Coordinates of C-alpha atoms in Angstrom, one line a residue:
Chain A
M233 CA -25.5 27.1 -18.0
G234 CA -25.3 26.4 -21.8
G235 CA -21.5 25.9 -21.4
F236 CA -22.1 23.4 -18.6
F237 CA -23.7 20.7 -20.8
K238 CA -20.9 21.1 -23.3
S239 CA -18.2 20.3 -20.7
S240 CA -17.1 16.7 -20.0
I241 CA -18.7 16.8 -16.5
G242 CA -21.9 18.4 -17.8
R243 CA -22.3 15.5 -20.3
K244 CA -21.8 13.0 -17.4
V245 CA -24.5 14.7 -15.5
A246 CA -26.8 14.6 -18.5
M247 CA -26.0 10.8 -18.9
A248 CA -26.9 10.3 -15.2
L249 CA -30.1 12.3 -15.4
S250 CA -31.4 10.3 -18.4
A251 CA -30.2 7.1 -16.6
F252 CA -32.3 7.9 -13.5
F253 CA -35.3 8.4 -15.7
L254 CA -34.7 5.2 -17.5
M255 CA -34.2 3.2 -14.3
F256 CA -37.5 4.6 -12.9
F257 CA -39.2 3.7 -16.2
L258 CA -37.8 0.1 -16.0
L259 CA -39.2 -0.3 -12.5
Q260 CA -42.8 0.7 -13.5
H261 CA -42.5 -1.4 -16.7
L262 CA -41.6 -4.4 -14.6
F263 CA -44.4 -3.7 -12.2
I264 CA -47.0 -3.6 -14.9
N265 CA -45.7 -6.6 -16.8
M266 CA -45.6 -8.6 -13.5
L267 CA -49.4 -8.2 -13.4
S268 CA -49.6 -10.4 -16.5
V269 CA -48.3 -13.3 -14.4
F270 CA -50.7 -12.9 -11.5
S271 CA -53.8 -11.4 -13.1
P272 CA -54.5 -11.1 -16.9
D273 CA -57.4 -8.8 -16.2
A274 CA -55.4 -6.4 -14.1
F275 CA -52.7 -6.4 -16.8
N276 CA -55.3 -5.6 -19.5
E277 CA -56.8 -2.8 -17.4
V278 CA -53.4 -1.2 -16.7
S279 CA -52.2 -1.7 -20.3
H280 CA -55.3 0.0 -21.6
F281 CA -54.9 2.9 -19.2
M282 CA -51.2 3.4 -20.2
G283 CA -52.0 3.0 -23.9
T284 CA -54.8 5.5 -24.0
N285 CA -54.2 8.0 -21.2
P286 CA -53.2 11.3 -22.8
L287 CA -50.7 12.2 -20.1
V288 CA -48.9 9.0 -20.6
Q289 CA -49.1 9.0 -24.4
Y290 CA -48.4 12.6 -25.2
A291 CA -46.3 13.7 -22.3
L292 CA -44.4 10.8 -20.7
Q293 CA -43.9 8.7 -23.9
P294 CA -42.1 11.5 -25.8
V295 CA -39.9 12.1 -22.7
L296 CA -39.1 8.4 -22.6
I297 CA -38.2 8.3 -26.3
F298 CA -36.1 11.4 -25.9
A299 CA -34.3 9.9 -22.9
V300 CA -33.6 6.6 -24.7
V301 CA -32.3 8.3 -27.8
F302 CA -30.3 10.8 -25.8
H303 CA -28.7 8.1 -23.6
F304 CA -27.6 6.1 -26.6
V305 CA -26.4 9.0 -28.7
M306 CA -24.5 10.7 -25.9
G307 CA -23.1 7.3 -24.9
F308 CA -21.7 6.9 -28.3
I309 CA -20.3 10.4 -28.5
L310 CA -18.6 10.0 -25.2
E311 CA -17.2 6.6 -26.1
L312 CA -15.7 8.0 -29.3
K313 CA -14.2 10.9 -27.5
N314 CA -12.7 8.6 -24.9
K315 CA -11.2 6.4 -27.5
K316 CA -9.6 9.4 -29.1
A317 CA -8.2 10.4 -25.7
N318 CA -6.4 7.0 -25.4
G319 CA -3.5 7.5 -27.8
V320 CA -1.4 4.3 -28.5
A321 CA -2.9 1.1 -27.0
Y322 CA -1.0 -0.7 -24.3
A323 CA 0.8 -3.9 -25.2
R324 CA -0.3 -5.3 -21.8
N325 CA -3.2 -3.9 -19.8
N326 CA -4.5 -5.5 -16.7
G327 CA -7.9 -3.9 -16.3
A328 CA -9.2 -6.6 -14.1
A329 CA -6.7 -5.6 -11.4
N330 CA -8.5 -2.4 -10.7
S331 CA -12.0 -2.4 -12.0
T332 CA -15.1 -4.6 -12.7
W333 CA -15.9 -6.1 -16.1
S334 CA -19.3 -4.4 -16.2
S335 CA -17.7 -0.9 -15.6
R336 CA -15.2 -1.4 -18.4
N337 CA -17.7 -2.7 -20.9
M338 CA -20.7 -0.4 -20.6
I339 CA -20.6 0.3 -24.4
Y340 CA -20.9 -3.4 -25.2
S341 CA -23.7 -4.1 -22.7
G342 CA -25.3 -0.9 -24.1
L343 CA -25.1 -2.1 -27.7
V344 CA -26.8 -5.3 -26.8
I345 CA -29.6 -3.3 -25.0
L346 CA -29.9 -1.1 -28.1
A347 CA -30.3 -4.2 -30.3
F348 CA -32.9 -5.5 -27.9
I349 CA -34.8 -2.2 -28.0
V350 CA -35.0 -2.4 -31.8
L351 CA -36.4 -5.9 -31.5
H352 CA -38.8 -4.7 -28.7
F353 CA -40.0 -1.8 -30.8
I354 CA -40.7 -4.1 -33.8
D355 CA -42.5 -6.6 -31.5
F356 CA -44.7 -4.3 -29.4
W357 CA -44.3 -0.6 -29.9
I358 CA -44.7 -0.3 -33.7
P359 CA -47.8 -2.6 -33.9
E360 CA -49.3 -0.7 -31.0
I361 CA -48.7 2.7 -32.6
N362 CA -50.0 1.3 -35.9
T363 CA -53.3 0.0 -34.3
K364 CA -53.9 3.1 -32.3
Y365 CA -52.8 6.0 -34.4
I366 CA -52.6 4.7 -38.0
V367 CA -55.6 2.4 -38.1
G368 CA -57.3 4.6 -35.4
D369 CA -58.6 1.8 -33.2
M370 CA -58.3 3.1 -29.6
S371 CA -60.7 0.5 -28.2
G372 CA -58.0 -1.9 -27.1
L373 CA -60.4 -4.7 -28.0
H374 CA -60.1 -7.7 -30.2
N375 CA -63.2 -9.9 -30.7
G376 CA -64.8 -8.0 -27.9
E377 CA -62.0 -8.7 -25.4
F378 CA -59.0 -6.7 -24.3
R379 CA -56.2 -7.7 -26.7
Y380 CA -53.1 -6.8 -24.6
Y381 CA -52.7 -10.0 -22.6
H382 CA -53.1 -12.3 -25.6
E383 CA -50.7 -10.3 -27.7
L384 CA -48.1 -10.6 -24.9
V385 CA -48.5 -14.3 -24.5
E386 CA -48.4 -14.8 -28.3
K387 CA -45.1 -13.1 -28.6
F388 CA -43.4 -15.3 -26.0
Q389 CA -44.3 -18.5 -27.8
N390 CA -41.3 -18.3 -30.0
P391 CA -38.2 -19.7 -28.2
L392 CA -35.8 -17.6 -30.2
R393 CA -37.4 -14.5 -29.1
V394 CA -37.5 -15.7 -25.5
G395 CA -33.8 -16.5 -25.8
A396 CA -32.9 -13.1 -27.2
Y397 CA -34.9 -11.5 -24.4
V398 CA -33.1 -13.5 -21.7
I399 CA -29.6 -12.7 -23.1
S400 CA -30.5 -9.0 -23.4
F401 CA -31.7 -8.9 -19.8
V402 CA -28.5 -10.5 -18.5
L403 CA -26.6 -7.7 -20.3
L404 CA -29.0 -5.2 -18.9
G405 CA -28.2 -6.5 -15.4
L406 CA -24.5 -6.0 -16.0
H407 CA -25.1 -2.5 -17.4
L408 CA -27.2 -1.6 -14.3
A409 CA -24.6 -3.2 -11.9
H410 CA -22.3 -0.4 -12.8
G411 CA -24.7 2.2 -14.0
F412 CA -26.9 2.5 -10.9
T413 CA -24.2 3.6 -8.5
S414 CA -22.2 5.4 -11.3
A415 CA -25.1 7.7 -11.9
F416 CA -25.0 8.9 -8.3
Q417 CA -21.3 9.6 -8.6
S418 CA -21.8 11.6 -11.8
M419 CA -24.4 13.7 -10.0
G420 CA -21.8 14.6 -7.5
S421 CA -23.1 12.4 -4.7
T422 CA -20.9 10.0 -2.8
A423 CA -24.0 8.0 -1.7
G424 CA -23.4 5.6 -4.6
R425 CA -20.1 4.6 -2.9
K426 CA -21.6 3.9 0.5
K427 CA -22.7 0.5 1.6
N428 CA -26.5 1.0 1.6
L429 CA -26.9 2.3 -1.9
Q430 CA -24.3 -0.2 -3.2
A431 CA -26.5 -3.0 -1.8
F432 CA -29.6 -1.4 -3.2
G433 CA -28.0 -1.0 -6.6
K434 CA -26.9 -4.6 -6.6
A435 CA -30.4 -5.7 -5.7
Y436 CA -32.0 -3.5 -8.4
S437 CA -29.6 -4.7 -11.1
I438 CA -30.5 -8.3 -10.3
I439 CA -34.2 -8.1 -9.4
V440 CA -35.3 -5.9 -12.3
P441 CA -33.8 -8.0 -15.2
L442 CA -34.6 -11.2 -13.4
G443 CA -38.2 -10.1 -13.1
F444 CA -38.4 -9.6 -16.9
V445 CA -36.8 -12.9 -17.5
I446 CA -39.3 -14.7 -15.2
I447 CA -42.2 -13.0 -17.1
A448 CA -40.9 -14.1 -20.5
L449 CA -40.2 -17.7 -19.3
F450 CA -43.5 -17.9 -17.5
H451 CA -45.5 -17.2 -20.6
H452 CA -43.3 -19.4 -22.7
L453 CA -43.4 -22.4 -20.5
F454 CA -46.8 -22.3 -18.7
N455 CA -49.0 -20.4 -21.1
N456 CA -48.9 -22.6 -24.3
H457 CA -51.8 -22.5 -26.6
Chain B
M1302 CA 16.8 -12.9 -9.8
N1303 CA 17.0 -13.3 -13.6
L1304 CA 14.4 -11.4 -15.5
T1305 CA 13.2 -10.8 -19.1
L1306 CA 12.2 -7.2 -19.7
K1307 CA 9.9 -6.1 -22.6
I1308 CA 10.5 -2.4 -22.8
W1309 CA 8.9 0.3 -25.1
R1310 CA 11.8 2.0 -27.0
Q1311 CA 11.1 5.1 -29.0
A1312 CA 13.9 7.4 -30.2
D1313 CA 11.9 10.6 -30.0
S1314 CA 8.3 12.0 -30.2
S1315 CA 8.1 11.7 -33.9
S1316 CA 9.6 8.3 -34.4
K1317 CA 7.6 5.0 -34.3
G1318 CA 8.3 3.0 -31.2
Q1319 CA 8.4 -0.8 -30.5
M1320 CA 8.7 -3.3 -27.7
V1321 CA 12.3 -4.6 -27.3
D1322 CA 13.4 -7.6 -25.2
Y1323 CA 16.2 -7.4 -22.7
K1324 CA 17.7 -9.7 -20.1
V1325 CA 18.9 -8.7 -16.7
T1326 CA 20.7 -11.1 -14.2
E1327 CA 21.5 -11.2 -10.5
I1328 CA 18.8 -8.6 -9.5
S1329 CA 18.4 -8.4 -5.8
E1330 CA 14.9 -8.6 -4.5
H1331 CA 15.6 -5.7 -2.2
M1332 CA 16.3 -3.4 -5.2
S1333 CA 13.7 -0.8 -6.2
F1334 CA 12.3 -1.1 -9.7
L1335 CA 14.3 2.0 -10.7
E1336 CA 17.5 0.4 -9.4
M1337 CA 16.8 -2.6 -11.5
M1338 CA 16.4 -0.2 -14.5
D1339 CA 19.8 1.4 -13.5
V1340 CA 21.4 -2.1 -13.7
L1341 CA 19.9 -2.6 -17.2
N1342 CA 21.1 0.9 -18.3
E1343 CA 24.6 0.3 -17.0
Q1344 CA 24.6 -3.0 -19.0
L1345 CA 23.4 -1.1 -22.1
V1346 CA 26.0 1.7 -21.7
N1347 CA 28.8 -0.9 -21.3
S1348 CA 27.8 -2.6 -24.5
G1349 CA 27.6 0.7 -26.4
E1350 CA 23.8 0.8 -26.6
E1351 CA 21.5 3.7 -25.9
P1352 CA 20.2 3.5 -22.3
V1353 CA 16.5 3.4 -21.7
A1354 CA 15.2 6.9 -20.9
F1355 CA 12.8 7.1 -17.9
D1356 CA 11.6 9.8 -15.6
H1357 CA 12.8 9.9 -11.9
D1358 CA 13.8 12.5 -9.4
C1359 CA 13.4 12.1 -5.6
R1360 CA 13.1 8.2 -5.5
E1361 CA 11.2 8.7 -2.3
G1362 CA 7.7 8.5 -3.7
I1363 CA 6.8 12.1 -3.3
C1364 CA 7.9 14.0 -6.4
G1365 CA 5.6 12.4 -8.9
M1366 CA 8.2 12.2 -11.6
C1367 CA 8.5 8.4 -12.1
S1368 CA 5.9 6.8 -14.2
M1369 CA 6.0 3.5 -16.1
Y1370 CA 3.2 1.1 -16.9
I1371 CA 4.4 -2.2 -15.5
N1372 CA 2.7 -5.5 -16.3
G1373 CA -0.4 -3.7 -17.3
E1374 CA -0.7 -1.4 -14.3
A1375 CA 0.4 2.1 -13.5
H1376 CA 3.4 2.0 -11.1
G1377 CA 3.2 -1.8 -11.2
P1378 CA 1.4 -4.4 -9.2
D1379 CA 1.9 -3.0 -5.7
R1380 CA -0.7 -0.7 -4.1
G1381 CA -0.1 2.8 -2.8
V1382 CA 3.4 3.2 -4.2
T1383 CA 5.2 4.9 -7.1
T1384 CA 7.5 3.0 -9.4
C1385 CA 10.5 4.1 -7.4
Q1386 CA 9.0 2.6 -4.2
L1387 CA 8.1 -0.6 -6.0
H1388 CA 10.4 -3.4 -4.9
M1389 CA 11.7 -6.3 -6.9
R1390 CA 10.4 -8.7 -4.3
M1391 CA 7.0 -8.2 -5.9
F1392 CA 8.3 -10.3 -8.8
K1393 CA 9.6 -13.8 -9.1
D1394 CA 12.8 -15.2 -10.6
G1395 CA 12.4 -15.9 -14.3
D1396 CA 9.5 -13.4 -14.7
T1397 CA 8.9 -11.5 -17.9
I1398 CA 8.1 -7.9 -17.1
T1399 CA 6.4 -5.6 -19.6
I1400 CA 7.3 -1.9 -19.2
E1401 CA 5.5 0.8 -21.2
P1402 CA 5.2 4.6 -20.9
F1403 CA 2.0 6.1 -19.4
R1404 CA -0.4 6.2 -22.4
A1405 CA -2.8 9.0 -23.3
A1406 CA -3.2 11.3 -26.2
A1407 CA -2.6 14.2 -23.8
F1408 CA 0.7 12.5 -22.6
P1409 CA 2.8 12.2 -25.8
V1410 CA 6.0 10.2 -25.5
I1411 CA 9.1 12.3 -25.5
K1412 CA 11.5 9.3 -25.5
D1413 CA 11.3 5.7 -24.5
L1414 CA 9.4 5.7 -21.2
V1415 CA 9.4 9.5 -20.7
V1416 CA 6.1 11.2 -21.4
D1417 CA 5.2 14.9 -21.6
R1418 CA 2.9 15.7 -18.7
T1419 CA 2.8 19.5 -19.0
S1420 CA -0.9 19.2 -19.8
F1421 CA -1.3 18.8 -16.0
E1422 CA 0.7 22.0 -15.4
R1423 CA -1.5 23.9 -17.8
I1424 CA -4.6 22.7 -15.9
Q1425 CA -3.0 23.9 -12.7
Q1426 CA -2.2 27.2 -14.2
A1427 CA -5.9 27.6 -15.2
G1428 CA -7.0 27.7 -11.6
G1429 CA -5.1 25.5 -9.2
Y1430 CA -4.1 28.3 -6.9
I1431 CA -5.4 31.0 -4.5
S1432 CA -4.6 34.6 -5.1
V1433 CA -3.2 35.9 -1.8
N1434 CA -0.7 38.5 -0.8
T1435 CA 2.5 36.8 0.1
S1436 CA 4.7 39.8 0.4
G1437 CA 5.6 39.4 4.1
N1438 CA 2.2 40.4 5.7
T1439 CA 0.6 36.9 5.7
Q1440 CA -2.2 36.3 8.1
D1441 CA -1.6 33.9 11.0
A1442 CA -2.8 30.5 9.8
N1443 CA -4.6 29.7 13.1
S1444 CA -6.8 32.8 12.9
I1445 CA -9.2 31.1 10.4
P1446 CA -11.2 28.3 12.0
I1447 CA -11.3 25.1 9.9
S1448 CA -13.0 21.9 11.1
K1449 CA -10.7 18.9 11.6
H1450 CA -12.8 17.0 9.1
A1451 CA -12.4 19.5 6.3
A1452 CA -8.7 20.0 7.1
D1453 CA -8.1 16.2 6.9
E1454 CA -10.0 15.9 3.6
A1455 CA -8.2 18.9 2.1
M1456 CA -4.9 17.4 3.2
D1457 CA -5.8 14.0 1.7
A1458 CA -6.6 15.7 -1.6
A1459 CA -3.4 17.8 -1.5
T1460 CA -1.3 14.6 -1.3
C1461 CA -1.8 14.2 -5.1
I1462 CA 1.7 14.3 -6.6
G1463 CA 0.4 14.8 -10.1
C1464 CA 2.2 11.7 -11.5
G1465 CA -0.6 10.9 -14.0
A1466 CA -1.1 7.3 -13.0
C1467 CA -4.9 8.0 -12.9
V1468 CA -4.8 9.1 -16.6
A1469 CA -2.6 6.1 -17.6
T1470 CA -4.9 3.6 -15.9
C1471 CA -8.2 5.1 -17.0
K1472 CA -9.7 3.3 -20.0
N1473 CA -10.9 6.8 -21.1
S1474 CA -7.6 8.5 -20.3
S1475 CA -9.6 10.8 -18.0
A1476 CA -7.8 13.3 -15.8
M1477 CA -10.7 13.7 -13.4
L1478 CA -9.0 12.2 -10.4
F1479 CA -6.1 14.6 -10.7
V1480 CA -8.4 17.7 -11.4
G1481 CA -10.8 16.5 -8.7
A1482 CA -8.1 16.4 -6.1
K1483 CA -6.7 19.8 -7.1
V1484 CA -10.2 21.4 -7.1
S1485 CA -11.1 19.7 -3.8
Q1486 CA -8.0 20.8 -1.8
Y1487 CA -9.2 24.4 -2.2
A1488 CA -13.0 23.8 -2.3
L1489 CA -12.8 22.3 1.3
L1490 CA -11.0 25.4 2.8
P1491 CA -12.2 28.9 3.4
Q1492 CA -9.3 30.4 1.5
G1493 CA -10.5 28.6 -1.7
Q1494 CA -14.0 30.0 -1.6
V1495 CA -13.4 33.4 -3.2
E1496 CA -12.3 31.9 -6.5
A1497 CA -14.2 28.6 -6.3
A1498 CA -16.5 29.0 -9.3
D1499 CA -13.9 30.4 -11.6
R1500 CA -11.4 27.8 -10.5
V1501 CA -13.5 24.7 -11.3
Q1502 CA -14.8 26.1 -14.5
N1503 CA -11.4 27.1 -15.8
M1504 CA -9.7 23.9 -14.7
V1505 CA -12.4 21.7 -16.3
A1506 CA -12.3 23.7 -19.5
Q1507 CA -8.5 23.3 -19.7
M1508 CA -8.8 19.6 -18.9
D1509 CA -11.3 19.2 -21.8
L1510 CA -9.1 21.4 -24.1
E1511 CA -6.0 19.1 -23.4
G1512 CA -8.0 16.2 -24.8
F1513 CA -8.4 14.0 -21.7
G1514 CA -11.4 11.7 -21.8
N1515 CA -14.6 11.5 -19.7
C1516 CA -14.8 9.7 -16.4
T1517 CA -17.1 6.6 -16.5
N1518 CA -16.6 5.9 -12.8
T1519 CA -14.8 2.6 -13.2
G1520 CA -12.8 3.5 -10.1
A1521 CA -9.5 2.1 -11.6
C1522 CA -7.7 5.4 -10.9
E1523 CA -8.4 5.3 -7.2
V1524 CA -7.0 1.8 -7.0
E1525 CA -3.8 2.6 -8.9
C1526 CA -3.2 6.0 -7.4
P1527 CA 0.1 5.9 -5.4
K1528 CA -1.4 8.4 -2.9
G1529 CA -4.8 6.7 -2.5
I1530 CA -6.7 9.8 -3.8
S1531 CA -10.4 9.0 -3.3
L1532 CA -13.1 9.0 -6.0
D1533 CA -15.0 11.3 -3.6
N1534 CA -12.9 14.1 -5.0
I1535 CA -14.4 13.5 -8.5
A1536 CA -17.9 13.7 -7.0
R1537 CA -16.9 16.9 -5.2
M1538 CA -15.6 18.4 -8.5
N1539 CA -18.9 17.5 -10.2
R1540 CA -20.8 19.2 -7.4
E1541 CA -18.5 22.3 -7.6
L1542 CA -19.1 22.6 -11.4
M1543 CA -22.8 22.2 -11.0
K1544 CA -22.8 24.9 -8.2
A1545 CA -20.7 27.2 -10.5
A1546 CA -23.1 26.6 -13.4
V1547 CA -26.2 27.7 -11.5
K1548 CA -24.4 30.6 -9.7

């Protein structure tokens, strides 16, 4: 089994497994953030639960961090290995004749997503970890009220940040447009090449990033203060 | 037709190559691409120049010898054909055609457009066979029941001629369509089951050792494959390797 994950195919499988976890994570993240558009109270409640529940904080969060780091590091390792396998570059190469732009540029869409995650960590994750585990304030309160909704709205007041988020989500959509069905193929399933899952993958790769874009724009445009 | 050809010239594996321009005139649209190359070479020989070296053998699209990366695509712009079956009617009078060898670190150039594809042979030798007694006492083929579905899929996989267009096309220079087809043609049949686990593990190990890249499922190989080998074969190979790993 140890040899399996050292092989080219084993690494593809590992990429796909981390991708499935991340795609599931994105879906629940979108669901929770969507609450902020419809009900600030519900968003606060769920945010507090996610931010203080030991199972989420000490079990799921480390798994998520591992999956994110692994997906990026392995992605880079494979990209470098693939570049090495290329040999001399073609003088003329017509990639568009046989494959989609998103499938050929996963490394670039991935790099934009990486830059986004760095920004996202500075914006939300690091302040959150600081408040909870460095300062030691697990109450989730600010001036007697839940702070989560206000913190979220505050962040989306800056048009530059909203712009960076929107661009990142467009690239995320392109990454998912290939990644969703590709993960099935890597796992040895031909389901990703059948009509139903192709349609589902397309829908997923549009709806999820679009949802995040709508949330960012909603708070920027309609929640001024 | 009058054409301008931009062709990769390289004296041998250790020299540095470069693109060189040539002109050919009065090319019939009914000629195959290789016949057009023959006209060019005749021209070069008559003027005392070194002819362009390129691989070819059967010129019927079944031997897998001809290669060439034509206008940015393996075996040129047509679908489901090898370079020898590509016809000049696919081009227009006055066109400039770029002709390069199949590129991959595992396919080093021997001369001009000829590349060394023995890495494929070493992958085959690692497991692309079944061990049966062929000394005159072979079993009757019809005595082993095989479903029509499996037989068809195995036959489709076995149509791979090992030309290497998949590797040449792949942005990662991955050989997984080739290896997937070779693994599949046995994995689908009862005769292949006995050595199934060893076969896939050894062939994948040899593929990695040869320095081919990793598949990222762009699907370009399937489009450019002259035999229409399906990406399903790569999925099957992945399944076979997973099965072998947990065995």
